[in-house]
Coordinates of C-alpha atoms in Angstrom, one line a residue:
Chain A
M1 CA 246.7 78.6 135.9
D2 CA 249.0 79.3 138.8
S3 CA 252.3 80.7 137.9
I4 CA 255.6 79.0 139.3
I5 CA 257.9 81.8 138.0
E6 CA 257.2 85.4 137.8
L7 CA 259.7 88.0 136.7
T8 CA 258.7 91.7 137.1
G9 CA 260.7 94.4 135.6
V10 CA 264.1 92.6 135.4
D11 CA 267.0 94.5 134.6
K12 CA 270.7 93.1 134.6
I13 CA 273.8 95.0 134.3
Y14 CA 277.2 93.7 134.3
T15 CA 280.1 96.3 135.7
V16 CA 283.7 95.5 134.5
G17 CA 286.0 98.0 135.8
S18 CA 284.2 101.3 135.1
V19 CA 282.2 99.9 132.2
D20 CA 278.5 99.0 132.6
T21 CA 276.8 96.6 130.1
Q22 CA 273.0 96.1 130.4
V23 CA 272.2 92.4 129.1
L24 CA 268.5 92.4 130.0
F25 CA 266.0 95.2 129.9
D26 CA 262.7 95.4 131.9
I27 CA 261.9 91.7 131.5
N28 CA 258.4 90.9 132.5
L29 CA 257.4 86.9 132.4
S30 CA 255.2 84.6 134.1
F31 CA 255.6 80.7 133.6
E32 CA 252.7 78.4 134.7
K33 CA 253.0 75.3 136.5
G34 CA 253.5 72.3 134.3
S35 CA 254.2 74.4 131.2
C36 CA 256.9 73.6 128.7
T37 CA 258.7 76.8 127.4
S38 CA 261.7 77.4 125.1
I39 CA 263.6 80.5 125.1
I40 CA 265.4 81.2 122.1
G41 CA 267.6 84.0 120.7
T42 CA 271.0 84.5 119.1
S43 CA 274.4 84.4 120.9
G44 CA 274.8 87.1 123.4
S45 CA 270.9 88.0 123.4
G46 CA 270.9 87.5 127.2
K47 CA 268.8 84.2 127.3
S48 CA 271.3 82.3 129.6
T49 CA 271.7 85.2 131.8
L50 CA 267.8 85.2 132.1
M51 CA 267.8 81.6 132.9
H52 CA 270.4 82.0 135.5
I53 CA 268.4 84.5 137.3
M54 CA 265.5 82.2 136.9
G55 CA 267.5 79.6 138.7
T56 CA 268.7 81.9 141.5
L57 CA 272.3 81.5 140.4
D58 CA 272.4 85.1 139.5
M59 CA 270.6 88.1 141.0
P60 CA 268.8 90.8 138.9
T61 CA 270.3 94.4 139.0
A62 CA 266.6 95.6 139.4
G63 CA 263.0 94.1 139.3
S64 CA 261.7 91.1 141.3
V65 CA 261.8 87.4 140.9
V66 CA 259.2 85.2 142.5
I67 CA 259.8 81.5 142.4
A68 CA 257.3 79.0 143.8
G69 CA 255.7 81.8 145.8
Q70 CA 259.1 83.1 147.3
K71 CA 260.5 86.4 146.4
V72 CA 264.1 85.5 145.8
N73 CA 265.4 89.0 146.3
D74 CA 264.6 88.7 150.0
L75 CA 266.3 85.4 150.7
D76 CA 269.8 84.8 152.1
A77 CA 272.4 82.5 150.5
N78 CA 271.2 79.3 152.7
A79 CA 267.7 79.9 151.8
L80 CA 268.5 80.3 148.0
A81 CA 270.6 77.0 148.3
V82 CA 267.6 75.3 149.9
L83 CA 265.2 76.6 147.0
R84 CA 267.7 75.4 144.4
N85 CA 268.0 72.2 145.9
Q86 CA 264.6 71.3 146.3
T87 CA 262.6 73.3 143.7
I88 CA 264.8 73.8 140.7
G89 CA 266.6 71.0 138.5
F90 CA 269.5 72.3 136.0
V91 CA 270.8 71.0 133.0
F92 CA 273.6 72.7 131.1
Q93 CA 275.3 72.5 127.9
F94 CA 278.1 71.0 129.4
H95 CA 277.0 68.0 131.7
Y96 CA 278.9 69.4 134.9
L97 CA 279.1 66.1 136.6
L98 CA 281.5 65.3 139.3
P99 CA 284.0 63.3 137.8
E100 CA 285.3 61.7 141.0
F101 CA 281.9 59.9 141.3
S102 CA 280.0 57.4 139.4
A103 CA 276.7 58.1 137.6
M104 CA 274.6 56.6 140.4
E105 CA 276.5 58.9 143.1
N106 CA 276.1 62.0 140.9
V107 CA 272.5 61.4 140.6
L108 CA 272.1 60.8 144.5
I109 CA 274.2 64.0 145.3
P110 CA 271.1 66.5 145.2
S111 CA 269.4 64.2 147.4
M112 CA 272.2 63.9 149.7
I113 CA 272.5 67.5 149.9
K114 CA 268.9 67.7 151.1
N115 CA 269.1 64.6 153.3
W116 CA 272.5 62.9 153.9
K117 CA 270.8 59.4 154.2
V118 CA 269.7 58.1 150.9
D119 CA 266.1 56.2 151.6
R120 CA 264.8 53.3 149.6
Q121 CA 262.4 55.3 147.9
T122 CA 265.0 57.8 146.5
L123 CA 267.2 54.6 145.4
D124 CA 264.0 53.5 143.6
K125 CA 263.5 56.8 141.9
A126 CA 267.2 57.0 140.9
E127 CA 266.8 53.4 139.3
K128 CA 263.6 54.6 137.5
L129 CA 265.4 57.6 136.1
F130 CA 268.3 55.4 135.0
D131 CA 265.8 53.3 133.3
I132 CA 264.0 56.3 131.6
M133 CA 267.4 57.5 130.3
G134 CA 268.3 54.0 129.2
L135 CA 271.4 54.2 131.3
S136 CA 270.7 51.3 133.7
P137 CA 273.7 49.2 132.2
V138 CA 276.2 52.2 133.1
K139 CA 274.9 53.5 136.2
N140 CA 277.8 52.5 138.3
Y141 CA 280.3 53.8 135.8
L142 CA 282.7 56.5 136.6
I143 CA 281.6 59.7 134.7
T144 CA 284.8 59.6 132.9
K145 CA 284.1 56.2 131.3
M146 CA 280.6 57.5 129.7
S147 CA 279.9 58.8 126.5
G148 CA 278.7 62.4 125.8
G149 CA 274.9 61.4 125.4
Q150 CA 275.1 59.2 128.4
Q151 CA 277.0 61.8 130.5
Q152 CA 274.0 64.5 129.6
R153 CA 271.3 62.2 130.2
T154 CA 272.9 61.4 133.7
A155 CA 272.8 65.2 134.2
I156 CA 269.1 65.0 133.4
A157 CA 268.5 62.3 136.0
R158 CA 270.3 64.2 138.6
A159 CA 268.3 67.3 137.9
L160 CA 265.1 65.2 138.7
I161 CA 266.0 63.3 141.7
N162 CA 264.7 65.6 144.1
N163 CA 261.3 65.9 142.2
P164 CA 261.9 69.7 141.3
K165 CA 258.7 71.8 140.6
I166 CA 261.2 73.6 137.7
L167 CA 263.6 72.1 135.2
L168 CA 265.8 74.6 133.8
A169 CA 267.9 73.5 130.7
D170 CA 270.6 75.6 129.0
E171 CA 271.4 74.4 125.6
P172 CA 271.1 70.8 126.7
T173 CA 271.6 69.4 123.3
G174 CA 274.4 72.0 122.3
N175 CA 277.1 69.4 122.5
L176 CA 275.0 66.4 121.1
D177 CA 274.7 64.9 117.6
S178 CA 271.0 65.1 116.2
D179 CA 270.1 61.5 117.3
N180 CA 271.1 62.1 121.0
S181 CA 269.4 65.6 120.8
D182 CA 265.9 64.1 119.6
R183 CA 266.2 61.6 122.4
I184 CA 266.9 64.4 124.8
C185 CA 263.8 66.2 123.6
N186 CA 261.6 63.3 123.8
I187 CA 262.7 62.7 127.4
F188 CA 262.1 66.3 128.5
R189 CA 258.5 66.2 126.9
N190 CA 257.9 62.9 128.5
I191 CA 258.9 64.2 131.9
N192 CA 256.9 67.3 131.5
Q193 CA 253.9 65.1 130.8
E194 CA 254.5 62.5 133.3
F195 CA 255.7 64.3 136.3
G196 CA 254.1 67.8 135.6
T197 CA 257.5 69.4 135.9
T198 CA 257.5 72.9 134.7
F199 CA 260.1 72.8 131.9
I200 CA 262.0 75.7 130.4
V201 CA 264.8 75.2 128.0
V202 CA 267.1 77.8 126.7
T203 CA 268.2 76.9 123.2
H204 CA 269.0 78.3 119.7
D205 CA 268.1 75.1 118.3
T206 CA 264.8 75.4 116.5
R207 CA 264.2 71.7 116.6
V208 CA 264.3 71.8 120.1
A209 CA 261.8 74.8 120.5
E210 CA 259.6 72.8 118.2
H211 CA 259.0 70.4 121.1
T212 CA 257.7 73.1 123.5
D213 CA 254.3 74.6 123.9
R214 CA 255.7 78.3 124.2
V215 CA 258.4 80.1 122.3
I216 CA 260.0 83.3 123.8
N217 CA 262.4 85.1 121.6
I218 CA 265.0 87.3 123.3
K219 CA 266.8 89.9 121.1
D220 CA 269.2 92.4 122.6
G221 CA 268.1 91.8 126.2
R222 CA 264.5 92.5 125.4
I223 CA 261.6 90.1 124.7
E224 CA 261.1 90.2 120.9
S225 CA 258.2 87.6 120.7
D226 CA 256.2 85.4 122.9
I227 CA 254.2 82.9 121.0
R228 CA 252.1 79.9 122.5
T229 CA 251.8 77.1 120.0
Chain B
M1 CA 278.7 63.7 156.2
L2 CA 278.1 64.6 152.6
S3 CA 281.0 67.0 152.8
F4 CA 283.3 64.2 154.4
M5 CA 282.6 62.1 151.6
I6 CA 283.4 64.6 148.8
A7 CA 286.7 65.5 150.8
L8 CA 287.6 61.9 150.8
R9 CA 286.8 61.5 147.2
F10 CA 288.5 64.6 146.2
L11 CA 291.7 63.3 148.0
T12 CA 291.5 59.8 146.6
S13 CA 290.7 61.0 143.0
N14 CA 294.2 62.5 142.7
K15 CA 296.4 60.0 144.6
L16 CA 299.7 61.4 143.6
Q17 CA 298.9 64.9 144.9
T18 CA 297.4 63.5 148.0
A19 CA 300.5 61.3 148.7
F20 CA 303.0 64.2 148.2
I21 CA 300.9 66.5 150.6
I22 CA 301.0 63.5 153.2
L23 CA 304.5 62.9 152.6
G24 CA 305.2 66.7 153.2
I25 CA 303.5 66.7 156.4
A26 CA 305.0 63.2 157.6
V27 CA 308.7 64.5 156.8
A28 CA 308.0 67.9 158.7
I29 CA 306.2 66.0 161.7
S30 CA 309.0 63.2 161.8
V31 CA 311.9 66.0 162.0
Q32 CA 309.8 67.9 164.8
I33 CA 309.3 64.5 166.9
F34 CA 312.8 63.5 166.2
V35 CA 314.4 66.7 167.2
G36 CA 311.9 66.8 170.3
L37 CA 312.8 63.5 171.5
L38 CA 316.6 63.9 171.0
I39 CA 316.7 67.3 172.8
E40 CA 314.6 65.7 175.7
S41 CA 316.8 62.6 175.8
L42 CA 320.0 64.8 175.8
Q43 CA 318.5 66.8 178.8
I44 CA 317.6 63.6 180.8
S45 CA 320.9 62.1 180.2
L46 CA 322.5 65.4 181.2
V47 CA 320.4 65.5 184.4
N48 CA 321.0 61.8 185.2
S49 CA 324.8 62.0 184.8
T50 CA 324.8 65.1 187.0
M51 CA 322.1 63.9 189.4
G52 CA 321.8 60.2 189.0
N53 CA 323.9 59.4 192.1
A54 CA 323.3 62.6 194.1
P55 CA 320.7 63.8 196.4
H56 CA 318.1 66.2 195.6
I57 CA 317.9 68.0 198.9
T58 CA 320.6 68.2 201.5
I59 CA 320.1 69.0 205.0
T60 CA 323.4 70.6 206.9
S61 CA 323.9 72.3 210.0
S62 CA 324.3 76.0 210.3
R63 CA 325.8 75.8 213.8
D64 CA 329.5 76.2 214.2
D65 CA 330.2 72.5 215.2
I66 CA 328.7 71.6 211.9
T67 CA 326.6 68.9 213.4
I68 CA 322.8 68.1 213.4
R69 CA 321.2 67.7 216.7
R70 CA 318.2 65.5 217.0
W71 CA 318.7 64.3 213.6
E72 CA 316.9 60.9 214.2
Q73 CA 313.8 63.1 214.9
I74 CA 314.1 65.1 211.5
V75 CA 314.7 61.8 209.6
A76 CA 311.5 60.3 211.0
Q77 CA 309.6 63.4 210.4
L78 CA 310.4 63.8 206.8
D79 CA 310.4 60.0 206.0
R80 CA 306.6 60.1 206.6
Y81 CA 306.1 62.0 203.4
N82 CA 305.5 60.1 200.0
V83 CA 307.5 62.5 198.1
V84 CA 310.5 61.3 200.0
E85 CA 312.0 58.3 198.1
A86 CA 315.3 57.7 200.3
I87 CA 316.8 59.8 203.2
S88 CA 320.3 59.0 204.8
A89 CA 321.9 60.8 207.8
S90 CA 325.7 60.6 207.5
A91 CA 328.6 62.0 209.5
S92 CA 331.3 63.2 207.5
G93 CA 334.6 65.0 207.7
N94 CA 338.2 65.6 206.1
A95 CA 340.9 63.4 206.9
Y96 CA 344.0 62.0 205.3
A97 CA 344.5 58.4 204.1
E98 CA 347.9 56.8 204.5
K99 CA 349.3 53.7 202.7
G100 CA 352.9 53.2 202.7
S101 CA 354.4 56.4 201.8
A102 CA 351.5 57.7 199.9
I103 CA 349.3 60.2 201.6
K104 CA 346.1 61.8 200.2
P105 CA 343.4 63.9 201.5
V106 CA 340.0 62.4 201.8
L107 CA 336.4 63.0 202.7
I108 CA 335.1 60.4 205.3
R109 CA 331.4 59.8 204.7
G110 CA 330.1 57.9 207.7
F111 CA 327.0 56.2 206.2
D112 CA 324.3 53.8 207.4
F113 CA 325.1 51.7 204.4
D114 CA 321.5 50.6 203.4
S115 CA 319.9 54.0 203.4
A116 CA 323.0 55.8 201.6
D117 CA 323.0 53.1 199.0
Q118 CA 319.3 54.0 198.0
I119 CA 320.7 57.5 197.3
Y120 CA 324.3 56.9 195.9
N121 CA 323.8 53.3 194.4
I122 CA 327.2 52.4 195.9
S123 CA 326.6 48.5 195.5
E124 CA 326.1 49.4 191.9
G125 CA 329.1 51.3 191.5
L126 CA 331.0 48.7 193.3
Y127 CA 333.4 47.4 190.5
S128 CA 335.9 45.4 192.8
G129 CA 335.9 43.6 196.1
R130 CA 332.9 43.5 198.4
I131 CA 330.6 45.9 200.6
A132 CA 331.9 46.8 203.8
N133 CA 330.2 44.7 206.6
T134 CA 331.9 45.6 210.0
R135 CA 333.0 48.6 211.8
N136 CA 336.6 48.5 210.7
E137 CA 335.8 48.1 207.1
I138 CA 335.6 50.9 204.4
L139 CA 335.1 51.6 200.8
M140 CA 337.0 53.8 198.6
G141 CA 336.5 55.6 195.4
K142 CA 338.4 54.5 192.1
D143 CA 340.6 57.2 191.7
L144 CA 341.6 57.4 195.2
A145 CA 342.5 53.6 195.4
Q146 CA 344.6 53.9 192.4
D147 CA 346.4 57.1 193.8
L148 CA 347.2 54.9 197.0
E149 CA 347.7 51.8 194.8
L150 CA 345.3 49.9 197.0
K151 CA 343.8 46.5 196.3
P152 CA 340.8 44.9 198.2
G153 CA 341.9 43.7 201.6
D154 CA 344.6 46.2 202.2
W155 CA 344.6 48.3 205.4
V156 CA 345.0 52.1 205.4
T157 CA 345.4 54.5 208.2
I158 CA 343.0 57.2 208.5
T159 CA 344.2 60.4 210.4
A160 CA 341.7 63.0 211.6
P161 CA 342.5 66.6 211.8
D162 CA 342.9 66.6 215.5
G163 CA 345.5 63.9 214.9
G164 CA 343.9 60.7 216.1
S165 CA 344.5 57.8 213.8
T166 CA 342.5 54.5 213.0
T167 CA 343.5 51.8 210.7
L168 CA 340.8 50.3 208.6
K169 CA 340.5 47.5 206.1
V170 CA 339.5 48.4 202.5
T171 CA 336.9 45.6 201.2
G172 CA 336.1 47.4 197.8
F173 CA 336.3 50.1 195.3
F174 CA 333.5 52.0 193.8
D175 CA 333.1 54.2 190.6
L176 CA 330.0 56.4 191.0
G177 CA 330.9 58.2 187.9
I178 CA 331.8 61.6 189.2
S179 CA 335.6 62.3 189.3
S180 CA 335.5 64.5 192.6
I181 CA 333.7 61.6 194.4
N182 CA 336.0 58.9 193.0
K183 CA 338.9 60.9 194.1
T184 CA 338.2 61.9 197.7
W185 CA 335.5 59.6 199.0
V186 CA 336.0 57.1 201.8
I187 CA 332.9 55.4 202.9
S188 CA 332.8 54.2 206.4
N189 CA 330.4 53.1 209.1
R190 CA 328.7 56.0 210.5
D191 CA 329.8 55.1 213.9
V192 CA 333.3 54.9 213.1
A193 CA 333.1 58.5 211.6
Q194 CA 331.0 59.8 214.6
K195 CA 333.9 58.7 216.8
M196 CA 336.7 59.8 214.4
F197 CA 335.6 63.3 214.5
G198 CA 334.0 63.8 217.7
Y199 CA 330.7 64.1 216.7
G200 CA 329.2 61.9 219.6
S201 CA 325.8 60.7 218.4
R202 CA 325.3 63.6 215.9
V203 CA 325.5 63.7 212.2
T204 CA 326.6 66.3 209.5
T205 CA 324.5 65.9 206.8
I206 CA 320.8 64.4 205.9
D207 CA 320.6 63.5 202.2
I208 CA 317.1 63.2 200.5
T209 CA 316.0 62.0 197.1
T210 CA 312.4 62.7 196.1
N211 CA 310.0 61.4 193.7
N212 CA 310.1 64.6 191.6
L213 CA 313.6 65.9 190.7
F214 CA 312.4 69.0 189.1
H215 CA 310.4 70.1 192.2
A216 CA 312.9 69.6 194.5
D217 CA 313.0 73.3 195.2
V218 CA 309.4 73.4 196.1
I219 CA 309.6 70.4 198.4
A220 CA 312.8 71.9 200.1
N221 CA 310.9 75.0 200.8
L222 CA 308.1 72.8 202.4
F223 CA 310.5 71.0 204.4
K224 CA 311.8 74.3 205.8
I225 CA 308.4 75.1 207.1
I226 CA 307.7 71.9 208.4
L227 CA 310.9 71.6 210.3
D228 CA 311.1 75.3 211.4
N229 CA 314.6 74.8 212.6
N230 CA 317.1 77.6 212.6
D231 CA 320.0 75.0 213.4
I232 CA 320.0 73.7 209.9
K233 CA 320.2 74.6 206.3
I234 CA 318.1 73.1 203.6
E235 CA 319.5 73.1 200.0
N236 CA 318.3 71.7 196.9
W237 CA 320.2 70.7 193.7
K238 CA 318.8 73.6 191.7
Q239 CA 320.4 76.1 194.0
L240 CA 323.7 74.3 193.5
N241 CA 323.4 73.7 189.7
Q242 CA 322.1 77.2 188.2
S243 CA 324.3 76.9 185.2
L244 CA 323.0 73.3 184.4
L245 CA 319.5 74.8 184.8
R246 CA 320.1 77.5 182.6
G247 CA 321.5 75.1 179.8
L248 CA 318.4 73.0 180.2
E249 CA 316.1 75.8 179.8
G250 CA 318.1 77.1 176.8
Q251 CA 317.7 73.6 175.1
R252 CA 313.9 73.7 176.0
I253 CA 313.4 76.9 174.5
S254 CA 315.4 76.0 171.4
S255 CA 313.7 72.8 171.0
A256 CA 310.2 74.7 171.4
M257 CA 311.2 77.3 168.9
I258 CA 312.2 74.5 166.2
Q259 CA 308.9 72.7 166.9
I260 CA 307.0 75.9 166.3
V261 CA 308.7 76.8 163.2
I262 CA 308.1 73.4 161.8
I263 CA 304.4 73.5 162.8
V264 CA 304.1 76.9 161.3
S265 CA 305.7 75.7 157.9
V266 CA 303.4 72.7 157.7
A267 CA 300.5 74.8 158.1
I268 CA 301.4 77.2 155.5
A269 CA 302.3 74.4 153.1
I270 CA 299.1 72.6 153.7
A271 CA 297.1 75.9 153.2
S272 CA 298.8 76.9 150.0
I273 CA 298.4 73.3 148.5
L274 CA 294.6 73.1 149.6
A275 CA 294.2 76.8 148.1
I276 CA 295.5 75.3 144.9
T277 CA 292.8 72.5 145.0
V278 CA 290.2 75.0 145.4
L279 CA 291.0 76.2 142.1
Q280 CA 291.4 72.7 140.7
K281 CA 287.9 71.9 142.2
S282 CA 286.3 75.1 141.4
R283 CA 284.2 73.5 138.6
Q284 CA 282.9 70.7 141.0
I285 CA 282.3 73.4 143.8
G286 CA 280.4 75.5 141.4
I287 CA 278.0 72.9 140.3
L288 CA 277.6 71.6 144.0
K289 CA 276.4 75.1 144.8
A290 CA 274.2 75.1 141.9
M291 CA 272.7 71.9 143.1
G292 CA 272.1 73.7 146.5
I293 CA 274.8 72.7 148.8
K294 CA 275.3 75.3 151.6
N295 CA 278.5 77.4 151.8
R296 CA 279.1 76.0 155.3
D297 CA 279.1 72.3 153.8
V298 CA 281.6 73.6 151.1
A299 CA 283.9 74.9 153.5
L300 CA 283.7 71.7 155.4
I301 CA 285.1 69.7 152.5
F302 CA 288.3 71.6 152.7
L303 CA 288.4 71.5 156.5
Y304 CA 288.0 67.9 156.3
Q305 CA 290.6 67.7 153.6
G306 CA 293.1 69.5 156.2
F307 CA 292.0 67.0 158.8
L308 CA 292.5 63.9 156.9
V309 CA 295.9 64.7 155.4
G310 CA 296.8 66.0 159.0
I311 CA 295.9 62.8 160.5
A312 CA 297.4 60.6 157.7
G313 CA 300.6 62.6 157.5
A314 CA 301.0 62.8 161.3
L315 CA 300.7 59.1 161.5
V316 CA 303.3 58.3 158.8
G317 CA 305.5 61.2 160.5
V318 CA 305.3 59.4 163.9
G319 CA 306.3 56.3 162.0
L320 CA 309.2 58.0 160.1
A321 CA 310.3 59.7 163.3
F322 CA 310.9 56.3 165.1
G323 CA 312.7 55.2 162.0
L324 CA 315.0 58.1 162.2
L325 CA 315.8 57.5 166.0
Q326 CA 316.4 53.9 165.2
S327 CA 318.9 55.0 162.6
F328 CA 320.3 57.5 164.8
I329 CA 320.8 55.0 167.6
S330 CA 322.5 52.5 165.2
F331 CA 324.7 55.0 163.6
T332 CA 325.8 56.6 166.9
T333 CA 326.3 53.3 168.9
S334 CA 329.9 52.8 169.8
D335 CA 331.8 49.5 169.1
S336 CA 331.3 48.6 172.5
G337 CA 327.6 48.9 172.1
V338 CA 327.0 52.0 174.2
P339 CA 324.8 54.6 172.5
V340 CA 326.2 58.1 172.4
V341 CA 322.8 59.3 173.8
D342 CA 320.3 57.1 175.7
V343 CA 317.1 57.8 173.8
Y344 CA 314.1 58.1 176.0
I345 CA 310.7 57.8 174.3
D346 CA 308.3 60.4 175.6
Y347 CA 305.1 59.1 174.5
F348 CA 303.3 62.4 175.8
L349 CA 305.6 64.4 173.2
V350 CA 304.7 62.0 170.4
V351 CA 301.1 62.2 171.0
R352 CA 301.1 65.9 171.6
S353 CA 303.2 66.4 168.3
W354 CA 300.5 64.2 166.4
V355 CA 297.7 66.3 167.9
I356 CA 299.2 69.6 167.1
A357 CA 299.9 68.5 163.7
V358 CA 296.4 67.4 163.1
L359 CA 295.1 70.9 164.7
A360 CA 297.5 72.7 162.6
A361 CA 296.3 70.8 159.1
T362 CA 292.7 71.3 160.0
I363 CA 293.2 75.1 160.9
A364 CA 295.2 75.3 157.5
G365 CA 292.1 74.1 155.7
L366 CA 290.4 77.5 156.9
V367 CA 292.2 79.4 154.1
P368 CA 290.8 77.2 151.2
A369 CA 287.7 76.9 153.1
R370 CA 287.3 80.9 153.1
N371 CA 288.2 81.0 149.5
S372 CA 285.7 78.4 148.5
L373 CA 282.9 80.6 149.9
K374 CA 283.9 83.4 147.3
L375 CA 283.3 80.9 144.6
N376 CA 280.2 82.0 142.5
P377 CA 278.4 79.0 140.6
V378 CA 277.4 81.3 137.8
D379 CA 281.0 82.1 137.0
V380 CA 281.9 78.4 136.6
I381 CA 278.9 77.8 134.5
R382 CA 279.5 80.9 132.3
E383 CA 283.2 79.6 131.6
G384 CA 281.8 76.2 130.6

């Protein structure tokens, strides 16, 4: 199978003042198109940093990152922005929705970044996503008027609006109760199967990892194990 | 357009803060416009009171006999130009006016009444009696008439320096608002003056008003070239009112300084407030960047915010300025209903101030726009 993300010899060192802290050591990973992977590890193991690098939100100190055939190390800020907008969808532990906008507007923003004018097809897609997320009745609510579970599902709908090839989720159920967590996991699994989206979730919740086909365990910035189920 | 929509939403989502920014700009701009209009009105009032009933350019003789030859030719030549609003040739001379035992030195101004009236507004200044119609009739300044205790219809004897006397009928009194004129002027028929002073058919002065008071010097120089006549002197009001011009220039500079200081303070205030909004909205900006918004579009959000508060603040400011002016007029109007300062509304100044305020607010948006470029989405996400 073709790989959609390839990390080769990735190191990450943070420098604070004169102190260097290395959080990732020589990471070599490849993710196939349409795969469903979880990255697990304890707090501070470097799993979130790895996800930020895969999402082009952060750059590796050494090594190369290739996403959808593009070597991100060589791209400028604008090209990275386009890559993020059109290839990658993010879901974070905190929903990071814009409180000034309604759920529908939040979901449409990535599409408006791509193309200011929202066409009928995109609107239909948004409606469908709200339907899948069970949010149709609250789609015009302001974010602040929604529950935590609704906010997180809105964030997932937003991540999917531009039909990204990759969906990166960082502790997406970290703030949710077990019912909502299961619901989110099922949504992810369905999306992966229905749209063929490559799905990578960073979590320390083993129940979330159980829903994926591959589990990568990171410990102290190194790959401890890489198991395909 | 997305940037504009986000800018608008950021502003409307925090209404109180936005209202304070707009109010801050409005107060500053209203003071700027109010001060600007007031100083300009004071200048216009000052110029009007000094120059309102006076010629802008005066042509006199440089010959010993103080008379201008072929003056009809000069008048006809200059009258062809559009810049000339009114032109009047007069025969003037010093004399004495005598009524009973009272004798006063006077300046006889022999006018062609209709053309002189366009310059000196004599008929408007006539407060008692009527216009002089015949050769033997004259008008007198208010103070002079009081000194000689005259009333309309009285006869006075005018004695020229060579001793020749003429008795003339005073038909009316004028007040031209300038003490020296009211105290000395006697307005007579030009022919009478020419005869009285032995000028023949010549005149002593050609008075001109132009359509541009402040370019009178340029026009006067042009006339010198056109006429090319060594027998005459051409002077303009600016030469004779240097101290007034210096005062006006001083006022103009101080007004400009006040306006610059206000605009700079507004720009600094907007820049600081919008810089704070970058901090307030750093989470939103971070997540927009994670979603792929380009740096240029993020910067535009803050430029649009500056532009929008600038437009709104300046509009409210113009309204406040007119309110301030109205209050100023009602507070400073005397019991007789005459305002201390005649306020002239210079719409160009108002529009210019509005445009400068909007530009300053937009430019002030550059500071937060620059700050927003430094914002790294991963820092926002890591902080949670």
